[in-house]
CSV table of C-alpha atoms and ligand atoms in Angstrom, one decimal:
chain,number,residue,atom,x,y,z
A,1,UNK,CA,168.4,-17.6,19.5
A,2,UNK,CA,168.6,-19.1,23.2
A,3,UNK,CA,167.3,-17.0,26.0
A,4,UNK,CA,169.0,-18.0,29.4
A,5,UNK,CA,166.8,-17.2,33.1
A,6,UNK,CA,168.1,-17.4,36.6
A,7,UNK,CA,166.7,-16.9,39.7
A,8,UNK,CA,168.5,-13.3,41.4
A,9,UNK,CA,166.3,-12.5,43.7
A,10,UNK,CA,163.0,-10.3,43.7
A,11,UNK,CA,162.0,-7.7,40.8
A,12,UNK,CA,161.7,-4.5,41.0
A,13,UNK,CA,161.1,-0.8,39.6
A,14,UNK,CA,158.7,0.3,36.8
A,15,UNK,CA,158.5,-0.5,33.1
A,16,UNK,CA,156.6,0.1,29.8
A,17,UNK,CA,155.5,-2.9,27.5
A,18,UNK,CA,155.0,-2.0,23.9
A,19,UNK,CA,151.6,-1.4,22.3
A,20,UNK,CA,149.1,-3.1,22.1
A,21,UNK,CA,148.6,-6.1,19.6
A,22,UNK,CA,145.2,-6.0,18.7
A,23,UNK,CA,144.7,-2.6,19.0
A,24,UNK,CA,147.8,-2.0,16.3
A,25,UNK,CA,146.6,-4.0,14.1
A,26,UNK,CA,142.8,-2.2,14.2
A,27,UNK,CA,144.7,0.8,13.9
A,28,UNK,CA,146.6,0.5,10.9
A,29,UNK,CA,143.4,-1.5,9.2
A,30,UNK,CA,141.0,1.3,10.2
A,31,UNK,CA,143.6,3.9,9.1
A,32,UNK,CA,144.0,2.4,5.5
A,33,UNK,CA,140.0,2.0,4.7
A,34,UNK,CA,139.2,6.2,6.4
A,35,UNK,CA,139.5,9.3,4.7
A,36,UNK,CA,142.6,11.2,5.5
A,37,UNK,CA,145.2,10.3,7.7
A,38,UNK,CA,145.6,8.4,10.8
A,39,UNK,CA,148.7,9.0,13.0
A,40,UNK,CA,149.0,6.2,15.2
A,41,UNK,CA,151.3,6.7,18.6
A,42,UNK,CA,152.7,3.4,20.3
A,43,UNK,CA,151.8,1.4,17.3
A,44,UNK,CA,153.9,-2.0,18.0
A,45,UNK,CA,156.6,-2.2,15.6
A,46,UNK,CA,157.0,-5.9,16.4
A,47,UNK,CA,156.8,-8.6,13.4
A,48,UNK,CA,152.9,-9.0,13.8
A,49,UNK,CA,152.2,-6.1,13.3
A,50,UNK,CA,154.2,-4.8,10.3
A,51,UNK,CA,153.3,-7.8,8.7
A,52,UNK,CA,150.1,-6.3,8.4
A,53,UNK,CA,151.6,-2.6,7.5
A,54,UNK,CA,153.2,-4.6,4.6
A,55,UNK,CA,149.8,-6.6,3.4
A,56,UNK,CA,148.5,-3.3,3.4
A,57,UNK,CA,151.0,-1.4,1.6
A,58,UNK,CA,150.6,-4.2,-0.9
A,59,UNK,CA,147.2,-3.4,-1.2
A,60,UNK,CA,148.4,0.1,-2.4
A,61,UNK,CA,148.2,2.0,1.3
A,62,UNK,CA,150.6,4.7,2.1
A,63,UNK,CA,152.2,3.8,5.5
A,64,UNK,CA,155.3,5.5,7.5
A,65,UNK,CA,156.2,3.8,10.3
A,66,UNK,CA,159.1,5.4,12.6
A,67,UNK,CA,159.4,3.4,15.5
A,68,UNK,CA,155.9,3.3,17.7
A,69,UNK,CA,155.1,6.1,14.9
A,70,UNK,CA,153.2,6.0,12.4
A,71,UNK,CA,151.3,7.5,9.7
A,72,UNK,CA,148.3,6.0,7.4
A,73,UNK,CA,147.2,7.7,4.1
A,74,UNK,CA,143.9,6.5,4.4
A,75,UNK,CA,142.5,5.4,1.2
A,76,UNK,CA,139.2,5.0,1.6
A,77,UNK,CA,137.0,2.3,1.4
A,78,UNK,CA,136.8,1.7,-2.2
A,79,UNK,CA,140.1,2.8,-2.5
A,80,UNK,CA,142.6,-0.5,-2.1
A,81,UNK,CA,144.5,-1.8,-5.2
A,82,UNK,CA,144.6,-5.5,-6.5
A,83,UNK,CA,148.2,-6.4,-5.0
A,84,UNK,CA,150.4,-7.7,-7.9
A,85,UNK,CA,151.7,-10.6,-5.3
A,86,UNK,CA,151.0,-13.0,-2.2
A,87,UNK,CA,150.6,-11.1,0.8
A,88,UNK,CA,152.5,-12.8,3.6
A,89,UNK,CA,150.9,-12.3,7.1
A,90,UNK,CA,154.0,-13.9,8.6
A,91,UNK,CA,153.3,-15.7,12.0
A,92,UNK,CA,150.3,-13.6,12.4
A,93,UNK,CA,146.1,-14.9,13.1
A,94,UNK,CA,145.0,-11.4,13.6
A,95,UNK,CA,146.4,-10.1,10.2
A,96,UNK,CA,145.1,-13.3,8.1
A,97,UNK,CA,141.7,-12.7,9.9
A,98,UNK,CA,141.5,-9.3,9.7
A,99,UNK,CA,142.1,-8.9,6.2
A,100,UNK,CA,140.1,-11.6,4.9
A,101,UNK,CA,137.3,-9.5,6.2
A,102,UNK,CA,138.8,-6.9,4.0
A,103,UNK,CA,139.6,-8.5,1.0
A,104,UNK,CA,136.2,-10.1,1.1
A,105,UNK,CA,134.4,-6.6,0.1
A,106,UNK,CA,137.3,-5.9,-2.6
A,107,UNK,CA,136.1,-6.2,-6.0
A,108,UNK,CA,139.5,-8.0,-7.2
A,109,UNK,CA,141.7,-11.3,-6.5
A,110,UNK,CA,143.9,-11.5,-3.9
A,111,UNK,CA,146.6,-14.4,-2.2
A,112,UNK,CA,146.7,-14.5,1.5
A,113,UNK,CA,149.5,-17.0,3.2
A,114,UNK,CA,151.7,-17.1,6.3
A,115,UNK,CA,154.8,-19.2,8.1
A,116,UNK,CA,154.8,-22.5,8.8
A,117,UNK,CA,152.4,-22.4,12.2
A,118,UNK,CA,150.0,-20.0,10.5
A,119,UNK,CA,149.2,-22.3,7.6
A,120,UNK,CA,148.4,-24.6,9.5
A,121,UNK,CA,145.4,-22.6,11.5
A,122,UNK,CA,141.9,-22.9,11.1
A,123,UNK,CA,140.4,-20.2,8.5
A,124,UNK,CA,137.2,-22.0,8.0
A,125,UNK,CA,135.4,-20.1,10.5
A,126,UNK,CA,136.1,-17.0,9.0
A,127,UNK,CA,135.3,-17.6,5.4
A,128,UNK,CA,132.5,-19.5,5.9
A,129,UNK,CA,130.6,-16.5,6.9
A,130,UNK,CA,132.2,-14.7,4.9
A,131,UNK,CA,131.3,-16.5,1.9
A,132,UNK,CA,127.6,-16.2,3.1
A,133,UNK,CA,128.1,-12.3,2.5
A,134,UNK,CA,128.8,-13.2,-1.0
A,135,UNK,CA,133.0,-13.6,-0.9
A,136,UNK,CA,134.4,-16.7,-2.8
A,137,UNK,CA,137.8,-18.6,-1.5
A,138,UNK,CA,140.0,-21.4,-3.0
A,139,UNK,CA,142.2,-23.0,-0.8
A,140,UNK,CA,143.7,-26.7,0.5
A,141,UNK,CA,141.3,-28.4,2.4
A,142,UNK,CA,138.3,-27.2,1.3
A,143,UNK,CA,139.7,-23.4,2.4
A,144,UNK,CA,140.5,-24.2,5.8
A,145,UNK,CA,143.9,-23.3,6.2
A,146,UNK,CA,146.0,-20.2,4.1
A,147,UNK,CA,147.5,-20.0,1.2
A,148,UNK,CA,143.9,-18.9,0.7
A,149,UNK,CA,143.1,-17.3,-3.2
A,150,UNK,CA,140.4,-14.5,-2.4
A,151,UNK,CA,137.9,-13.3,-4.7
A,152,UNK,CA,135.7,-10.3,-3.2
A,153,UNK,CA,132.7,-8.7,-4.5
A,154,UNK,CA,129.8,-7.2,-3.6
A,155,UNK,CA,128.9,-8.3,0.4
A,156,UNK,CA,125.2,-8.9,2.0
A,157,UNK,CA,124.4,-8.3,5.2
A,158,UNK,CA,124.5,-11.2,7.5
A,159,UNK,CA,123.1,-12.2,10.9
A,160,UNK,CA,125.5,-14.4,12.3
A,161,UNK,CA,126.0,-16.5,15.3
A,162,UNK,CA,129.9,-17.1,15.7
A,163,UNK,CA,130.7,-20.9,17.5
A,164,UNK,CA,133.6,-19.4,19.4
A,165,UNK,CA,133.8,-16.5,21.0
A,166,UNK,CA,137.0,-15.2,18.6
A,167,UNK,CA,138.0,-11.5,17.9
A,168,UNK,CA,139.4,-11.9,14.9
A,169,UNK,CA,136.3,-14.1,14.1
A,170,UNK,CA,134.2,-11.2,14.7
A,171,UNK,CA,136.2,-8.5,13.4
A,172,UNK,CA,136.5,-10.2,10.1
A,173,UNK,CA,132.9,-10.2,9.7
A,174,UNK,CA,132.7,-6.1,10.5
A,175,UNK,CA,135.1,-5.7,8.2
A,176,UNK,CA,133.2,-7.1,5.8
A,177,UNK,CA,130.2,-6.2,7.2
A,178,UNK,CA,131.9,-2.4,6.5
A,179,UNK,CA,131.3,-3.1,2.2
A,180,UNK,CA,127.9,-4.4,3.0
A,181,UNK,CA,124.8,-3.3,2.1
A,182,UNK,CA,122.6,-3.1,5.3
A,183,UNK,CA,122.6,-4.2,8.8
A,184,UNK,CA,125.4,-6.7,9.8
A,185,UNK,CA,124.6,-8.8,12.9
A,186,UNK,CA,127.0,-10.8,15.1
A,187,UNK,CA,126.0,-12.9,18.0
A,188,UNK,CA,128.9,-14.6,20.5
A,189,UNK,CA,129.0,-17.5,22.8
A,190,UNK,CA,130.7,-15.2,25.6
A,191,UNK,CA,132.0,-11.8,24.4
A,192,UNK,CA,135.4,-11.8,23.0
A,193,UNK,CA,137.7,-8.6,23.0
A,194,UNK,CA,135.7,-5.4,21.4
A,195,UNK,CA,139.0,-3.3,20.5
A,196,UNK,CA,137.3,-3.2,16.7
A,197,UNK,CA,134.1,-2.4,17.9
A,198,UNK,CA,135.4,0.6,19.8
A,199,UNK,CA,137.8,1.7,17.4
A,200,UNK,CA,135.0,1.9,14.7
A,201,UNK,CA,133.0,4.1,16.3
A,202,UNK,CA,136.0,6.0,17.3
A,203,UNK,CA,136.5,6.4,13.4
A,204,UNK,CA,132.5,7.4,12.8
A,205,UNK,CA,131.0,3.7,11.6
A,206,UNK,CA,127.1,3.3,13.3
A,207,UNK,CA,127.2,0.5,16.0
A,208,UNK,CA,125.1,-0.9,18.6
A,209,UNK,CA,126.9,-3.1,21.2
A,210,UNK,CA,124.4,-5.0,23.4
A,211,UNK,CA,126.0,-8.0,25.7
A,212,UNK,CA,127.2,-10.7,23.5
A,213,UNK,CA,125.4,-8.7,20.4
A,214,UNK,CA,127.2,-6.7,17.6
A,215,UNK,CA,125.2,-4.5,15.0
A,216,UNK,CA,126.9,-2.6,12.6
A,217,UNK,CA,125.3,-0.5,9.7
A,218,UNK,CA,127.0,-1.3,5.8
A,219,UNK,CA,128.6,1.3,4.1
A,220,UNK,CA,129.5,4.5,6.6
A,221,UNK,CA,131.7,6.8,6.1
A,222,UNK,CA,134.9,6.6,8.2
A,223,UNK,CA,137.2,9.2,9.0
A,224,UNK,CA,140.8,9.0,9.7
A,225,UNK,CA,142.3,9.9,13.3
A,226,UNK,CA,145.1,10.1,15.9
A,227,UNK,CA,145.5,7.2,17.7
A,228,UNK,CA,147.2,6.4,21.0
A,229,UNK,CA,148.0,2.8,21.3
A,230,UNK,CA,148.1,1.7,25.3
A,231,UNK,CA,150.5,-0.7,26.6
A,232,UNK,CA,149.6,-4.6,25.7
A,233,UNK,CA,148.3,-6.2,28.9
A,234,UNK,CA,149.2,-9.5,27.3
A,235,UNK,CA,152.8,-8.5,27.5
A,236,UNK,CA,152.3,-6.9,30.8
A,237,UNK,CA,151.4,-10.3,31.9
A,238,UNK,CA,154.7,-11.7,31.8
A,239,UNK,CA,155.6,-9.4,34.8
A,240,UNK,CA,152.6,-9.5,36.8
A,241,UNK,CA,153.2,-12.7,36.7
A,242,UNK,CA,156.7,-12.7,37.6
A,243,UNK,CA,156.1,-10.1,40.4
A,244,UNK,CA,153.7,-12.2,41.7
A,245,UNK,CA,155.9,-15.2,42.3
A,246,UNK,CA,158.9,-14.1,42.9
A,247,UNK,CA,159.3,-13.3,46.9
A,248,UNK,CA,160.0,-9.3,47.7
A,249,UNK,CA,159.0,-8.3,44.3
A,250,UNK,CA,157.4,-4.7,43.6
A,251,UNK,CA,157.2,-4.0,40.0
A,252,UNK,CA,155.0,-1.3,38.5
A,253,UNK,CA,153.9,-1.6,35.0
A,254,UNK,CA,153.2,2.2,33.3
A,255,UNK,CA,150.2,2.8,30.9
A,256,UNK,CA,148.8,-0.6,29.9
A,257,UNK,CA,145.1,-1.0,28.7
A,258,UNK,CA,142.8,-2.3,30.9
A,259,UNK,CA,139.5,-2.9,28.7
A,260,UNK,CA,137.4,-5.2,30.3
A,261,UNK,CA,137.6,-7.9,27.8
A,262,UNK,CA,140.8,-8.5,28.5
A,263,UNK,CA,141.5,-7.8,32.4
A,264,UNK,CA,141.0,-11.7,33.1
A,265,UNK,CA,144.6,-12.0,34.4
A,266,UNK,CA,144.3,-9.1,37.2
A,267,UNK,CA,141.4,-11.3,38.5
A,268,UNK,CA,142.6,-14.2,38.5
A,269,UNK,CA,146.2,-13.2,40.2
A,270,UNK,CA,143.9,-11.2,43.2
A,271,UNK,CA,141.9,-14.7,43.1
A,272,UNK,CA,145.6,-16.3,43.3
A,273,UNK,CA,146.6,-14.0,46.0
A,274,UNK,CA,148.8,-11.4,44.6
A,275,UNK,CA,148.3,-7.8,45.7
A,276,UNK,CA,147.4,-6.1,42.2
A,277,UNK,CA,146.5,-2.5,42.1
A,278,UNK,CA,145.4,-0.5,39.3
A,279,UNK,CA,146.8,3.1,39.7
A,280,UNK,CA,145.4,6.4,37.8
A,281,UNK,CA,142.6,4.7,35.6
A,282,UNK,CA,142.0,7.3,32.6
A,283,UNK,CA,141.2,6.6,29.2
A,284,UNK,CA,143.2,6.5,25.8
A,285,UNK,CA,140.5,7.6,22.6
A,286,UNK,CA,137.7,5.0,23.5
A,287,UNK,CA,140.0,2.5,25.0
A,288,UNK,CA,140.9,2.1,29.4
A,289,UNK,CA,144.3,2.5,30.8
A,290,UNK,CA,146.0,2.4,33.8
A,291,UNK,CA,148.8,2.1,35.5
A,292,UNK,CA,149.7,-1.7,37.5
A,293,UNK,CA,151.1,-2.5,40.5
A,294,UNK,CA,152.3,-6.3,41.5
A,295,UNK,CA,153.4,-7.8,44.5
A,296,UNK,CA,153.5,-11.1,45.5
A,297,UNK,CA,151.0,-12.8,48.0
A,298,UNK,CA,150.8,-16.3,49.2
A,299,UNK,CA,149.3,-17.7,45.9
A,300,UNK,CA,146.8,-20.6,45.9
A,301,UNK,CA,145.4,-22.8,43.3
A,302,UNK,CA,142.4,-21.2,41.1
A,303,UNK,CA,139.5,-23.1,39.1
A,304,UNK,CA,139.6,-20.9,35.3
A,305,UNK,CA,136.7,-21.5,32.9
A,306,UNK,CA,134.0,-20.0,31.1
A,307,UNK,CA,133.5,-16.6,30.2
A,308,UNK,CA,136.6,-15.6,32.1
A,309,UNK,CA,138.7,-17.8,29.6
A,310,UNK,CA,138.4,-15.0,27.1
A,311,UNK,CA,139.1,-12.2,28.9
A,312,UNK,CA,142.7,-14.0,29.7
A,313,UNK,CA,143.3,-16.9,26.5
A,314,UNK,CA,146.6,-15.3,25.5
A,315,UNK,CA,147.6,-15.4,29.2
A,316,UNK,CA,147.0,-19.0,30.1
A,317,UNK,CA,150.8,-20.1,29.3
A,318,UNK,CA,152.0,-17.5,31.7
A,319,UNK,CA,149.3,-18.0,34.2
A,320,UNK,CA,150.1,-22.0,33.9
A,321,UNK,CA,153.7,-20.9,35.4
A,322,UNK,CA,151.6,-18.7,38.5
A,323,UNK,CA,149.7,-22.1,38.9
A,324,UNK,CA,153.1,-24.0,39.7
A,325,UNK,CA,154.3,-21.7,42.6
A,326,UNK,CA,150.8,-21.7,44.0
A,327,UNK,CA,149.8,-24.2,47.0
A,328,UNK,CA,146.9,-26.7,45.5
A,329,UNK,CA,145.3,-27.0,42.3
A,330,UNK,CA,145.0,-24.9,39.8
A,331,UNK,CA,142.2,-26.1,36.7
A,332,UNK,CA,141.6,-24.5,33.3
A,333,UNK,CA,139.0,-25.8,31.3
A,334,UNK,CA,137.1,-24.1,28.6
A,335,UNK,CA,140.0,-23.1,26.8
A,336,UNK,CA,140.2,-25.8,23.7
A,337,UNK,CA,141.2,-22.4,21.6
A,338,UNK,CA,144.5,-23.1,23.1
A,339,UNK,CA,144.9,-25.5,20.8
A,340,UNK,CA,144.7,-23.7,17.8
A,341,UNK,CA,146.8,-20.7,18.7
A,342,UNK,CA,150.1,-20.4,17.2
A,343,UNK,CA,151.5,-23.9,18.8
A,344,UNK,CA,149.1,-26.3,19.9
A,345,UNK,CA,149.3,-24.6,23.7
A,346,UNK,CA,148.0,-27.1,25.9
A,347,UNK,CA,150.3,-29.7,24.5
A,348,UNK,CA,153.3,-26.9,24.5
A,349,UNK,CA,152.2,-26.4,28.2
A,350,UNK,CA,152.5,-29.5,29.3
A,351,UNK,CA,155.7,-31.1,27.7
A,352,UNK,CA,157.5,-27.9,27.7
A,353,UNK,CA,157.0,-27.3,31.8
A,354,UNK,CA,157.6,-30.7,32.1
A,355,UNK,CA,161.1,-30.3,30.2
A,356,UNK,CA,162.0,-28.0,33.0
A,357,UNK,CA,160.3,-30.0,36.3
A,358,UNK,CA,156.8,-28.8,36.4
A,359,UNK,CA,153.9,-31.3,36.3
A,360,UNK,CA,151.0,-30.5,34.3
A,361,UNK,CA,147.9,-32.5,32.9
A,362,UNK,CA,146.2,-31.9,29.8
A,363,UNK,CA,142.9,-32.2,28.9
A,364,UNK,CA,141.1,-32.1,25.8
A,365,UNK,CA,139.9,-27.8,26.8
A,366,UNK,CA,142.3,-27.1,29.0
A,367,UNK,CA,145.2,-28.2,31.7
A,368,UNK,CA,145.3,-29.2,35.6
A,369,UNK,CA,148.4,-28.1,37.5
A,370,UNK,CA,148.9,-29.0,41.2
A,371,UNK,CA,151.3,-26.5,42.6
A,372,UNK,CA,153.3,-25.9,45.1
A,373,UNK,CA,156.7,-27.6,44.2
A,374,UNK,CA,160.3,-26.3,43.3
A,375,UNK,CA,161.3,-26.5,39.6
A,376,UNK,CA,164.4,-27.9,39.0
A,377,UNK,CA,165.0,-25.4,35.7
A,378,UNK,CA,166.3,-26.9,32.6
A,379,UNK,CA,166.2,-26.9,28.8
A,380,UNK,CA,162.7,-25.9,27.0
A,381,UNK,CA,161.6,-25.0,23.7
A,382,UNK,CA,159.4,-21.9,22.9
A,383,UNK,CA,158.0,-24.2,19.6
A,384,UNK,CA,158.5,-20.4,18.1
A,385,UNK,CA,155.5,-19.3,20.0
A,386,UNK,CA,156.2,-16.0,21.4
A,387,UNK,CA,154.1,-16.5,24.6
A,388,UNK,CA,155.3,-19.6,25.2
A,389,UNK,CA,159.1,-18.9,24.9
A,390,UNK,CA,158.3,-15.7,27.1
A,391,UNK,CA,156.1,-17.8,29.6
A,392,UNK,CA,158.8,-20.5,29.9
A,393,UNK,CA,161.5,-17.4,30.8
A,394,UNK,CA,159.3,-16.1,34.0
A,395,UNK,CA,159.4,-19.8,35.2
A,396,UNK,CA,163.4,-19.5,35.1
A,397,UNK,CA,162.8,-16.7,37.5
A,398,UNK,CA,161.9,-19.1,40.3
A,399,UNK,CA,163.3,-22.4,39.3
A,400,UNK,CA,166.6,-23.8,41.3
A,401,UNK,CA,169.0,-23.6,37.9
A,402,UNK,CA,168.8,-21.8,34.9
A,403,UNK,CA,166.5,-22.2,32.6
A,404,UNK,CA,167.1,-21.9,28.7
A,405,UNK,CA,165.0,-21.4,26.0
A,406,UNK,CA,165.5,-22.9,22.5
A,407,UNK,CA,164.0,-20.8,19.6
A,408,UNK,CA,163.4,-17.3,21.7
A,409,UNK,CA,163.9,-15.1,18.4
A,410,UNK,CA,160.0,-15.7,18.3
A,411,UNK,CA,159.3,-13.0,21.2
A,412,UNK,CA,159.9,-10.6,18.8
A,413,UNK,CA,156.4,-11.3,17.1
A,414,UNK,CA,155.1,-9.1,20.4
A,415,UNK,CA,157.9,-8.0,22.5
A,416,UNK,CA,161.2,-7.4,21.1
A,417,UNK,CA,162.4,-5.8,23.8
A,418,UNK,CA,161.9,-8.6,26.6
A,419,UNK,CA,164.5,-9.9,27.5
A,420,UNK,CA,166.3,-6.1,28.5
A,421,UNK,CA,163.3,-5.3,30.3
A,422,UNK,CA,163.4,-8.3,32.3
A,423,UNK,CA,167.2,-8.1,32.7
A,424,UNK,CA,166.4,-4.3,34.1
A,425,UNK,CA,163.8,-5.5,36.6
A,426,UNK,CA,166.7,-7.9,38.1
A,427,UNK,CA,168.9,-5.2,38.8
H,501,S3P,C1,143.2,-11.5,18.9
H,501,S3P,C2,142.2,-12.4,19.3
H,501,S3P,C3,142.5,-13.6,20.0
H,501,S3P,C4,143.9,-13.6,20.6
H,501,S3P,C5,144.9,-13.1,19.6
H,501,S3P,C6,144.6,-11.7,19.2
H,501,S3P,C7,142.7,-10.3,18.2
H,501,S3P,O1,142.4,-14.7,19.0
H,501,S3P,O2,144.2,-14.9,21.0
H,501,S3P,O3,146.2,-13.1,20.2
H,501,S3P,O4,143.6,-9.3,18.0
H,501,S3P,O5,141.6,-10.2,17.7
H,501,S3P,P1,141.0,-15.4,18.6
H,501,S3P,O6,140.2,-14.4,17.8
H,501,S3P,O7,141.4,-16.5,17.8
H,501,S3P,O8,140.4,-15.8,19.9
């Protein structure tokens, strides 16, 4: 599919983004190792996501899913079933991740594998701890990269220092650390997003969260819930972003989640010099919500690194895109993750902005941007990354022609209503 952007003028009015990614993928996990059911509200029906509802059903979990609706028979946690096939994550890292964790406490075999991009993403870090806890994993490349044969069993404890500061890294190893007999410790280089150490707690697992320090007791007993999925700030991004640069804009985003740990982008547009304001904070079962509202400022350059870079990685393509409408320079570093996300996003950064007019440099963690100049639009390629394709259709919003994008079916991975919701805000 192509997705054509023009420039018509400023944005405006209020929308909703769909649930949140991470947090419907926790959701549906949690729900399938409790006791009793979990209804689930805003889940996001997007491919990611019910790639994981279908590794789960595989794995012998009841799961209705109407739309943003849905219902988990919990199973409990010795209650999965050795699936009888592969179970295909499809494009997504959070569902390989996530269920390795899982599988590594199952006492049966199991096939994980994914599309093209997610075969060739880095696993290692996550079974290598896990193997620690006792797992064993079979795999090309030493059992680096998926199809990955499982074979769980009974898990130890571990006190673990994670190299990255990765979610799905960490989550895997609570997961695990759920079939575990004692204490399971994890220690990050900066804090990465804690939606699974929330949501675990929400569901009545023991935890102690101290800074960059995770300690979960083996074995509890968790119960299943409702669940009201917020609005994915990640996809929210996309119009903050466009709000921001596009001259007379006003556009309110309704009900997005606002946890800390992953707020990076509202500081970095105030930083930028965009008028952000978060309206009616309140909170969603153990997770921050709030209501956004964008407008455009005169936006300058902004130095990105650090502990910030997690709080904002998924956002980088679309905060690249802010960087070329602001005056100066604009300088991410820190961020060599980017490189292993579903396209290789520094290098999809630079060569696809540059398809269109905007100069970018890589570096080996990151990119430099000096802004400030028109963009001449043209034709890009998404590389079937869904942030990327979607990143690539705010710039179109500013350039001086039309900008198309090759290969947008992928935005339905996060957002598969986009492209309405963008052609509602342009009137
Ligand atoms: C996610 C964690 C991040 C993020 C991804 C979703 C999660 O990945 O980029 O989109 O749900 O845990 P890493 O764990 O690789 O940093």
């Amino acid at each position: 599919m192509k997705l054509v952007v023009e420039a018509k003028g400023a944005l405006r009015g209020e929308i909703t983004v769909p649930g949140d990614k991470s947090v419907s993928h926790r959701a549906a996990i949690l729900g399938a190792l409790a006791e009793g059911e979990t209804v689930i509200s805003g889940f996001l029906s997007g491919e990611d996501c019910l790639a994981t509802v279908r590794c789960l059903r595989r794995l012998g979990v009841e799961i209705a899913v109407d739309g943003g609706d849905v219902r988990v028979k919990g199973a409990g946690l010795y209650g999965l079933a050795e699936p009888d096939d592969v179970l295909d994550c499809g494009n997504s890292g959070t569902t390989a991740r996530l269920l390795l964790g899982v599988l590594a406490g199952q006492p049966f075999f199991s096939v994980l594998t994914g599309d093209a991009s997610l075969r060739r993403r880095p696993m290692g870090r996550v079974t290598k701890p896990l193997q620690e806890m006792g797992a064993s994993f079979c795999g090309r490349q030493g059992g680096n990269v998926l199809p990955l044969a499982v074979q769980g069993g009974s898990l130890s404890a571990i006190n673990y220092r994670t190299p990255v500061a990765s979610a799905q890294l960490k989550s895997a190893i609570l997961l695990a650390g759920l079939f575990a007999e004692g204490e399971t410790v994890i220690t990050e280089p900066e804090k990465s997003r804690d939606h699974t150490e929330r949501m675990l707690a929400a569901f009545g697992a023991q935890l102690n969260v101290s800074g960059n320090i995770v300690r979960l007791a083996g074995r509890p007993r968790l119960t299943g819930r409702a669940i009201a999925v917020p609005g994915d700030i990640s996809s929210a991004a996309f119009f903050l972003v466009a709000a921001a640069i596009v001259p007379g804009s006003e556009v309110l985003v309704r009900n997005v989640g606002t946890n800390p740990t992953r707020t990076g982008i509202l500081d970095v547009l105030r930083q930028m010099g965009a008028r952000v304001d978060l309206l009616h904070p309140r909170s969603f079962g153990g997770e921050p919500v709030a209501d956004l509202m964008v407008r455009p400022g005169k936006l300058r350059g902004v130095e990105i690194g650090g502990p910030l870079v997690p709080r904002l990685i998924d956002e980088l393509p679309v905060l690249a895109v802010a960087a070329l409408f602001a005056d100066g320079r604009t300088v991410v570093r820190d961020a060599r993750e980017l490189r292993v996300k579903e396209t290789d996003r520094i290098a999809a950064i630079a060569e696809e902005l540059a398809k269109i007019g905007g100069a970018v440099t890589p570096t080996e963690d990151g990119f430099i941007i000096e802004g400030g100049r028109r963009l001449a639009g043209g034709t890009a390629d998404s590389r079937h990354d869904h942030r990327m394709a979607m990143a690539l259709a705010v710039a179109g919003l500013r350039a001086d022609a039309p900008v198309c994008i090759d290969n947008a079916e992928c935005v339905n991975v996060s957002f598969p209503n986009f492209a309405a919701t963008l052609a509602g805000l342009q009137g």
